[in-house]
Amino acid sequence: MWGTMWGLCSIRTGPPSLSSSPPRRPGRPLRNRWISWGRRRRNMALSMIRHPTTMNTKEESVIKERKLIYQGSVPIGYFEEESAVLDSDFMGCNTGRELTLAGVPIRWLDGIARTLKDELEGQRKKGGRVCVYQLMSGAPPERKFLPYRQIEEQYGGADRMDYHLIFDGMVEYDSLGSLCELFSVKTPPKGYVGRPLSMSDVIEIYTGDGSILYYLDAEDTVEIQWKEH
């Protein structure tokens, strides 16, 4: 009876045990079958390996320029060229598995979710002085509503002499996109005297180190400098 019970308790499901392996040749290293079992998913598993690294200052400073990756409503990483960078605390999450199945290489780092959260909260509190410029009615027609690349190639860039200032004031915003939306609604900030923003307009954002100019292109904004005379 005890022998029968012992035999039943010794049965193991899953990968083959080492005891059932055929005798190995002398000098042949013993292969761990528990590791090699399921070799079909080896490439997938390798992409999930956690590397004991943390974000450096450069990675933290450019997070806001990347396309974020979310697990539910929580930002847990971002895309970096053809790969993804995810917070190691979320290893094994649905988002990570979906990226792995899609063949996207994943680099796991510590502390990304917290940094992203702090970065987004900081952006929501951002605001400051902003100026908006629009082309004058007397500006050369051939320079109106053109992609900035064409403006730069043909005319040397946007010319401040062709623009007039239509807004100079303090506003609150959380991103450049939300700032553009702020001046594109029917009820823009008080003091705004121009038309809704469109292609060829220029936004100037003041920072602690000076200001940055952005040209509204067809589908994006381009950082520029005024044409020199």
PDB file of C-alpha atoms in Angstrom:
ATOM      1  CA  MET A   1       0.000   0.000   0.000  1.00  0.00           C
ATOM      2  CA  TRP A   2       2.663   2.495   1.020  1.00  0.00           C
ATOM      3  CA  GLY A   3       4.650   1.627  -2.069  1.00  0.00           C
ATOM      4  CA  THR A   4       1.673   2.291  -4.278  1.00  0.00           C
ATOM      5  CA  MET A   5       1.056   5.691  -2.585  1.00  0.00           C
ATOM      6  CA  TRP A   6       4.699   6.584  -2.841  1.00  0.00           C
ATOM      7  CA  GLY A   7       4.639   5.833  -6.556  1.00  0.00           C
ATOM      8  CA  LEU A   8       1.604   8.055  -7.054  1.00  0.00           C
ATOM      9  CA  CYS A   9       3.185  10.922  -5.104  1.00  0.00           C
ATOM     10  CA  SER A  10       6.351  10.689  -7.184  1.00  0.00           C
ATOM     11  CA  ILE A  11       4.562  11.479 -10.448  1.00  0.00           C
ATOM     12  CA  ARG A  12       5.506  14.940 -11.787  1.00  0.00           C
ATOM     13  CA  THR A  13       3.808  16.787 -14.596  1.00  0.00           C
ATOM     14  CA  GLY A  14       5.513  19.283 -16.876  1.00  0.00           C
ATOM     15  CA  PRO A  15       9.105  19.074 -18.187  1.00  0.00           C
ATOM     16  CA  PRO A  16      10.930  15.771 -18.071  1.00  0.00           C
ATOM     17  CA  SER A  17      12.977  15.163 -14.959  1.00  0.00           C
ATOM     18  CA  LEU A  18      16.702  14.605 -14.996  1.00  0.00           C
ATOM     19  CA  SER A  19      16.213  11.112 -13.626  1.00  0.00           C
ATOM     20  CA  SER A  20      14.485  10.033 -16.836  1.00  0.00           C
ATOM     21  CA  SER A  21      17.272  11.350 -19.014  1.00  0.00           C
ATOM     22  CA  PRO A  22      19.392   8.887 -20.953  1.00  0.00           C
ATOM     23  CA  PRO A  23      22.944   8.346 -19.686  1.00  0.00           C
ATOM     24  CA  ARG A  24      25.201  11.145 -20.850  1.00  0.00           C
ATOM     25  CA  ARG A  25      28.483  10.582 -22.583  1.00  0.00           C
ATOM     26  CA  PRO A  26      31.671  11.103 -20.540  1.00  0.00           C
ATOM     27  CA  GLY A  27      32.806  14.693 -20.649  1.00  0.00           C
ATOM     28  CA  ARG A  28      29.447  15.959 -21.914  1.00  0.00           C
ATOM     29  CA  PRO A  29      28.152  18.833 -19.763  1.00  0.00           C
ATOM     30  CA  LEU A  30      24.838  18.124 -18.077  1.00  0.00           C
ATOM     31  CA  ARG A  31      22.066  20.262 -19.584  1.00  0.00           C
ATOM     32  CA  ASN A  32      19.454  21.656 -17.269  1.00  0.00           C
ATOM     33  CA  ARG A  33      16.227  20.530 -18.900  1.00  0.00           C
ATOM     34  CA  TRP A  34      14.163  22.799 -16.674  1.00  0.00           C
ATOM     35  CA  ILE A  35      15.806  25.786 -18.340  1.00  0.00           C
ATOM     36  CA  SER A  36      15.815  24.449 -21.878  1.00  0.00           C
ATOM     37  CA  TRP A  37      12.185  23.275 -21.703  1.00  0.00           C
ATOM     38  CA  GLY A  38       9.940  25.564 -23.742  1.00  0.00           C
ATOM     39  CA  ARG A  39      12.770  26.684 -26.000  1.00  0.00           C
ATOM     40  CA  ARG A  40      10.222  27.883 -28.535  1.00  0.00           C
ATOM     41  CA  ARG A  41       9.605  30.918 -26.317  1.00  0.00           C
ATOM     42  CA  ARG A  42      13.229  31.596 -25.590  1.00  0.00           C
ATOM     43  CA  ASN A  43      13.390  34.769 -27.652  1.00  0.00           C
ATOM     44  CA  MET A  44      10.274  36.067 -25.943  1.00  0.00           C
ATOM     45  CA  ALA A  45      11.719  35.329 -22.510  1.00  0.00           C
ATOM     46  CA  LEU A  46      14.992  37.036 -23.331  1.00  0.00           C
ATOM     47  CA  SER A  47      13.192  40.264 -24.132  1.00  0.00           C
ATOM     48  CA  MET A  48      11.666  40.217 -20.630  1.00  0.00           C
ATOM     49  CA  ILE A  49      15.001  39.965 -18.779  1.00  0.00           C
ATOM     50  CA  ARG A  50      15.333  42.601 -16.086  1.00  0.00           C
ATOM     51  CA  HIS A  51      18.541  44.579 -16.220  1.00  0.00           C
ATOM     52  CA  PRO A  52      19.763  46.029 -12.902  1.00  0.00           C
ATOM     53  CA  THR A  53      19.954  49.583 -14.198  1.00  0.00           C
ATOM     54  CA  THR A  54      18.264  52.882 -13.427  1.00  0.00           C
ATOM     55  CA  MET A  55      17.510  55.992 -15.473  1.00  0.00           C
ATOM     56  CA  ASN A  56      20.219  58.564 -15.878  1.00  0.00           C
ATOM     57  CA  THR A  57      19.761  62.317 -16.032  1.00  0.00           C
ATOM     58  CA  LYS A  58      19.579  62.392 -19.821  1.00  0.00           C
ATOM     59  CA  GLU A  59      16.820  59.787 -19.903  1.00  0.00           C
ATOM     60  CA  GLU A  60      14.812  61.717 -17.297  1.00  0.00           C
ATOM     61  CA  SER A  61      15.149  65.017 -19.169  1.00  0.00           C
ATOM     62  CA  VAL A  62      13.834  63.674 -22.495  1.00  0.00           C
ATOM     63  CA  ILE A  63      10.913  61.638 -21.163  1.00  0.00           C
ATOM     64  CA  LYS A  64       8.416  64.321 -22.060  1.00  0.00           C
ATOM     65  CA  GLU A  65       9.491  64.073 -25.708  1.00  0.00           C
ATOM     66  CA  ARG A  66       8.665  60.378 -25.966  1.00  0.00           C
ATOM     67  CA  LYS A  67       5.436  58.548 -26.707  1.00  0.00           C
ATOM     68  CA  LEU A  68       4.283  57.184 -23.373  1.00  0.00           C
ATOM     69  CA  ILE A  69       3.124  53.615 -22.696  1.00  0.00           C
ATOM     70  CA  TYR A  70       0.279  53.055 -20.234  1.00  0.00           C
ATOM     71  CA  GLN A  71      -0.930  50.151 -18.113  1.00  0.00           C
ATOM     72  CA  GLY A  72      -4.521  51.177 -17.632  1.00  0.00           C
ATOM     73  CA  SER A  73      -4.321  54.862 -16.731  1.00  0.00           C
ATOM     74  CA  VAL A  74      -0.801  54.620 -15.278  1.00  0.00           C
ATOM     75  CA  PRO A  75       2.191  55.666 -17.436  1.00  0.00           C
ATOM     76  CA  ILE A  76       4.756  52.893 -17.072  1.00  0.00           C
ATOM     77  CA  GLY A  77       7.237  53.589 -19.890  1.00  0.00           C
ATOM     78  CA  TYR A  78       7.855  55.011 -23.311  1.00  0.00           C
ATOM     79  CA  PHE A  79       8.880  54.037 -26.820  1.00  0.00           C
ATOM     80  CA  GLU A  80      12.503  54.536 -27.817  1.00  0.00           C
ATOM     81  CA  GLU A  81      12.924  54.192 -31.592  1.00  0.00           C
ATOM     82  CA  GLU A  82      11.898  50.568 -32.326  1.00  0.00           C
ATOM     83  CA  SER A  83      12.048  49.353 -28.722  1.00  0.00           C
ATOM     84  CA  ALA A  84      10.206  50.060 -25.482  1.00  0.00           C
ATOM     85  CA  VAL A  85      11.436  51.074 -22.030  1.00  0.00           C
ATOM     86  CA  LEU A  86       9.216  49.944 -19.137  1.00  0.00           C
ATOM     87  CA  ASP A  87       9.258  50.201 -15.360  1.00  0.00           C
ATOM     88  CA  SER A  88      10.588  46.961 -13.873  1.00  0.00           C
ATOM     89  CA  ASP A  89       7.860  47.002 -11.187  1.00  0.00           C
ATOM     90  CA  PHE A  90       5.365  46.206 -13.965  1.00  0.00           C
ATOM     91  CA  MET A  91       7.210  43.199 -15.312  1.00  0.00           C
ATOM     92  CA  GLY A  92       4.657  40.593 -16.312  1.00  0.00           C
ATOM     93  CA  CYS A  93       1.843  43.104 -16.886  1.00  0.00           C
ATOM     94  CA  ASN A  94      -0.549  42.810 -19.816  1.00  0.00           C
ATOM     95  CA  THR A  95       1.064  45.727 -21.635  1.00  0.00           C
ATOM     96  CA  GLY A  96       4.494  44.119 -21.424  1.00  0.00           C
ATOM     97  CA  ARG A  97       3.185  40.787 -22.672  1.00  0.00           C
ATOM     98  CA  GLU A  98       1.398  42.429 -25.596  1.00  0.00           C
ATOM     99  CA  LEU A  99       4.558  44.282 -26.612  1.00  0.00           C
ATOM    100  CA  THR A 100       6.583  41.088 -26.367  1.00  0.00           C
ATOM    101  CA  LEU A 101       4.101  39.142 -28.486  1.00  0.00           C
ATOM    102  CA  ALA A 102       4.245  41.973 -31.031  1.00  0.00           C
ATOM    103  CA  GLY A 103       8.016  41.497 -31.269  1.00  0.00           C
ATOM    104  CA  VAL A 104       8.930  44.800 -29.594  1.00  0.00           C
ATOM    105  CA  PRO A 105      12.212  44.566 -27.627  1.00  0.00           C
ATOM    106  CA  ILE A 106      11.776  45.706 -24.009  1.00  0.00           C
ATOM    107  CA  ARG A 107      14.352  47.274 -21.694  1.00  0.00           C
ATOM    108  CA  TRP A 108      13.350  47.173 -18.019  1.00  0.00           C
ATOM    109  CA  LEU A 109      14.462  50.013 -15.759  1.00  0.00           C
ATOM    110  CA  ASP A 110      13.700  50.959 -12.172  1.00  0.00           C
ATOM    111  CA  GLY A 111      11.748  54.062 -11.185  1.00  0.00           C
ATOM    112  CA  ILE A 112      10.282  55.038 -14.562  1.00  0.00           C
ATOM    113  CA  ALA A 113       6.639  55.066 -13.434  1.00  0.00           C
ATOM    114  CA  ARG A 114       7.404  57.426 -10.544  1.00  0.00           C
ATOM    115  CA  THR A 115       9.464  59.725 -12.758  1.00  0.00           C
ATOM    116  CA  LEU A 116       6.751  59.820 -15.414  1.00  0.00           C
ATOM    117  CA  LYS A 117       4.116  60.606 -12.811  1.00  0.00           C
ATOM    118  CA  ASP A 118       6.196  63.450 -11.368  1.00  0.00           C
ATOM    119  CA  GLU A 119       6.961  64.739 -14.867  1.00  0.00           C
ATOM    120  CA  LEU A 120       3.299  64.793 -15.882  1.00  0.00           C
ATOM    121  CA  GLU A 121       2.249  66.452 -12.637  1.00  0.00           C
ATOM    122  CA  GLY A 122       4.934  69.070 -13.158  1.00  0.00           C
ATOM    123  CA  GLN A 123       3.699  69.748 -16.674  1.00  0.00           C
ATOM    124  CA  ARG A 124       0.148  70.243 -15.442  1.00  0.00           C
ATOM    125  CA  LYS A 125       1.381  73.005 -13.177  1.00  0.00           C
ATOM    126  CA  LYS A 126       3.393  74.701 -15.942  1.00  0.00           C
ATOM    127  CA  GLY A 127       2.598  78.173 -17.155  1.00  0.00           C
ATOM    128  CA  GLY A 128       4.208  81.495 -17.888  1.00  0.00           C
ATOM    129  CA  ARG A 129       4.574  84.303 -20.347  1.00  0.00           C
ATOM    130  CA  VAL A 130       3.583  83.530 -23.931  1.00  0.00           C
ATOM    131  CA  CYS A 131       3.566  85.654 -27.082  1.00  0.00           C
ATOM    132  CA  VAL A 132       1.675  84.855 -30.281  1.00  0.00           C
ATOM    133  CA  TYR A 133       2.517  86.290 -33.704  1.00  0.00           C
ATOM    134  CA  GLN A 134       0.459  86.206 -36.891  1.00  0.00           C
ATOM    135  CA  LEU A 135       1.233  87.382 -40.392  1.00  0.00           C
ATOM    136  CA  MET A 136       0.266  90.941 -41.207  1.00  0.00           C
ATOM    137  CA  SER A 137      -2.368  91.518 -43.878  1.00  0.00           C
ATOM    138  CA  GLY A 138       0.304  93.238 -45.979  1.00  0.00           C
ATOM    139  CA  ALA A 139       2.779  90.353 -45.821  1.00  0.00           C
ATOM    140  CA  PRO A 140       3.763  88.926 -49.243  1.00  0.00           C
ATOM    141  CA  PRO A 141       1.048  86.415 -50.241  1.00  0.00           C
ATOM    142  CA  GLU A 142       3.621  83.913 -51.456  1.00  0.00           C
ATOM    143  CA  ARG A 143       4.966  83.588 -47.891  1.00  0.00           C
ATOM    144  CA  LYS A 144       1.631  82.794 -46.261  1.00  0.00           C
ATOM    145  CA  PHE A 145       0.558  79.362 -45.035  1.00  0.00           C
ATOM    146  CA  LEU A 146       3.653  77.510 -46.233  1.00  0.00           C
ATOM    147  CA  PRO A 147       5.497  74.611 -44.552  1.00  0.00           C
ATOM    148  CA  TYR A 148       8.454  75.965 -42.611  1.00  0.00           C
ATOM    149  CA  ARG A 149      10.915  73.908 -44.637  1.00  0.00           C
ATOM    150  CA  GLN A 150       9.769  75.723 -47.745  1.00  0.00           C
ATOM    151  CA  ILE A 151       9.884  79.095 -45.948  1.00  0.00           C
ATOM    152  CA  GLU A 152      13.446  78.389 -44.850  1.00  0.00           C
ATOM    153  CA  GLU A 153      14.638  77.180 -48.268  1.00  0.00           C
ATOM    154  CA  GLN A 154      13.071  79.969 -50.296  1.00  0.00           C
ATOM    155  CA  TYR A 155      13.127  82.926 -47.923  1.00  0.00           C
ATOM    156  CA  GLY A 156      15.689  82.116 -45.246  1.00  0.00           C
ATOM    157  CA  GLY A 157      13.119  81.503 -42.518  1.00  0.00           C
ATOM    158  CA  ALA A 158      10.221  83.330 -40.893  1.00  0.00           C
ATOM    159  CA  ASP A 159      10.713  87.093 -40.964  1.00  0.00           C
ATOM    160  CA  ARG A 160       9.708  89.050 -37.873  1.00  0.00           C
ATOM    161  CA  MET A 161       8.990  92.045 -40.134  1.00  0.00           C
ATOM    162  CA  ASP A 162       6.087  90.100 -41.683  1.00  0.00           C
ATOM    163  CA  TYR A 163       4.423  89.444 -38.320  1.00  0.00           C
ATOM    164  CA  HIS A 164       2.605  91.486 -35.749  1.00  0.00           C
ATOM    165  CA  LEU A 165       2.174  90.679 -32.063  1.00  0.00           C
ATOM    166  CA  ILE A 166      -1.378  89.700 -31.201  1.00  0.00           C
ATOM    167  CA  PHE A 167      -0.900  88.392 -27.653  1.00  0.00           C
ATOM    168  CA  ASP A 168       1.572  88.928 -24.819  1.00  0.00           C
ATOM    169  CA  GLY A 169       0.504  87.626 -21.452  1.00  0.00           C
ATOM    170  CA  MET A 170       0.585  84.962 -18.736  1.00  0.00           C
ATOM    171  CA  VAL A 171      -1.268  81.694 -19.306  1.00  0.00           C
ATOM    172  CA  GLU A 172      -1.401  78.236 -17.743  1.00  0.00           C
ATOM    173  CA  TYR A 173      -0.842  75.139 -19.884  1.00  0.00           C
ATOM    174  CA  ASP A 174       0.514  71.624 -19.542  1.00  0.00           C
ATOM    175  CA  SER A 175       2.059  71.084 -22.979  1.00  0.00           C
ATOM    176  CA  LEU A 176       2.732  72.814 -26.278  1.00  0.00           C
ATOM    177  CA  GLY A 177      -0.275  71.043 -27.753  1.00  0.00           C
ATOM    178  CA  SER A 178      -2.612  72.313 -25.048  1.00  0.00           C
ATOM    179  CA  LEU A 179      -1.165  75.790 -25.500  1.00  0.00           C
ATOM    180  CA  CYS A 180      -2.053  75.728 -29.196  1.00  0.00           C
ATOM    181  CA  GLU A 181      -5.555  74.564 -28.325  1.00  0.00           C
ATOM    182  CA  LEU A 182      -5.863  77.441 -25.874  1.00  0.00           C
ATOM    183  CA  PHE A 183      -5.570  79.945 -28.719  1.00  0.00           C
ATOM    184  CA  SER A 184      -7.711  77.956 -31.142  1.00  0.00           C
ATOM    185  CA  VAL A 185     -11.019  78.053 -29.253  1.00  0.00           C
ATOM    186  CA  LYS A 186     -13.852  80.530 -29.624  1.00  0.00           C
ATOM    187  CA  THR A 187     -13.046  82.129 -26.262  1.00  0.00           C
ATOM    188  CA  PRO A 188      -9.239  82.504 -26.117  1.00  0.00           C
ATOM    189  CA  PRO A 189      -7.408  84.082 -23.164  1.00  0.00           C
ATOM    190  CA  LYS A 190      -8.209  87.675 -22.338  1.00  0.00           C
ATOM    191  CA  GLY A 191      -6.125  90.065 -24.421  1.00  0.00           C
ATOM    192  CA  TYR A 192      -5.889  87.766 -27.461  1.00  0.00           C
ATOM    193  CA  VAL A 193      -6.848  89.848 -30.514  1.00  0.00           C
ATOM    194  CA  GLY A 194      -6.088  87.509 -33.399  1.00  0.00           C
ATOM    195  CA  ARG A 195      -7.857  84.738 -35.279  1.00  0.00           C
ATOM    196  CA  PRO A 196      -7.675  81.084 -34.140  1.00  0.00           C
ATOM    197  CA  LEU A 197      -4.193  79.652 -34.626  1.00  0.00           C
ATOM    198  CA  SER A 198      -3.360  78.191 -38.005  1.00  0.00           C
ATOM    199  CA  MET A 199      -0.393  77.313 -40.171  1.00  0.00           C
ATOM    200  CA  SER A 200       2.362  79.992 -40.351  1.00  0.00           C
ATOM    201  CA  ASP A 201       1.598  81.427 -36.883  1.00  0.00           C
ATOM    202  CA  VAL A 202       4.466  81.671 -34.374  1.00  0.00           C
ATOM    203  CA  ILE A 203       4.316  81.052 -30.616  1.00  0.00           C
ATOM    204  CA  GLU A 204       7.018  82.357 -28.284  1.00  0.00           C
ATOM    205  CA  ILE A 205       7.352  80.663 -24.898  1.00  0.00           C
ATOM    206  CA  TYR A 206       9.442  82.366 -22.231  1.00  0.00           C
ATOM    207  CA  THR A 207      11.611  80.266 -19.934  1.00  0.00           C
ATOM    208  CA  GLY A 208      14.122  81.013 -17.234  1.00  0.00           C
ATOM    209  CA  ASP A 209      16.906  81.078 -19.846  1.00  0.00           C
ATOM    210  CA  GLY A 210      15.160  83.240 -22.438  1.00  0.00           C
ATOM    211  CA  SER A 211      12.472  82.230 -24.926  1.00  0.00           C
ATOM    212  CA  ILE A 212      11.762  79.611 -27.608  1.00  0.00           C
ATOM    213  CA  LEU A 213       9.950  80.223 -30.907  1.00  0.00           C
ATOM    214  CA  TYR A 214       7.672  77.613 -32.472  1.00  0.00           C
ATOM    215  CA  TYR A 215       6.318  77.792 -36.027  1.00  0.00           C
ATOM    216  CA  LEU A 216       2.950  76.118 -36.586  1.00  0.00           C
ATOM    217  CA  ASP A 217       3.505  73.758 -39.483  1.00  0.00           C
ATOM    218  CA  ALA A 218       0.945  71.624 -41.291  1.00  0.00           C
ATOM    219  CA  GLU A 219       0.707  68.885 -38.646  1.00  0.00           C
ATOM    220  CA  ASP A 220       3.275  69.820 -36.032  1.00  0.00           C
ATOM    221  CA  THR A 221       5.296  72.660 -34.524  1.00  0.00           C
ATOM    222  CA  VAL A 222       8.878  73.467 -35.492  1.00  0.00           C
ATOM    223  CA  GLU A 223      11.353  75.225 -33.236  1.00  0.00           C
ATOM    224  CA  ILE A 224      12.778  78.192 -35.159  1.00  0.00           C
ATOM    225  CA  GLN A 225      14.645  81.464 -34.957  1.00  0.00           C
ATOM    226  CA  TRP A 226      13.652  84.673 -36.668  1.00  0.00           C
ATOM    227  CA  LYS A 227      15.337  85.354 -39.976  1.00  0.00           C
ATOM    228  CA  GLU A 228      18.438  87.472 -39.566  1.00  0.00           C
ATOM    229  CA  HIS A 229      18.776  90.725 -41.524  1.00  0.00           C
TER     230      HIS A 229
END
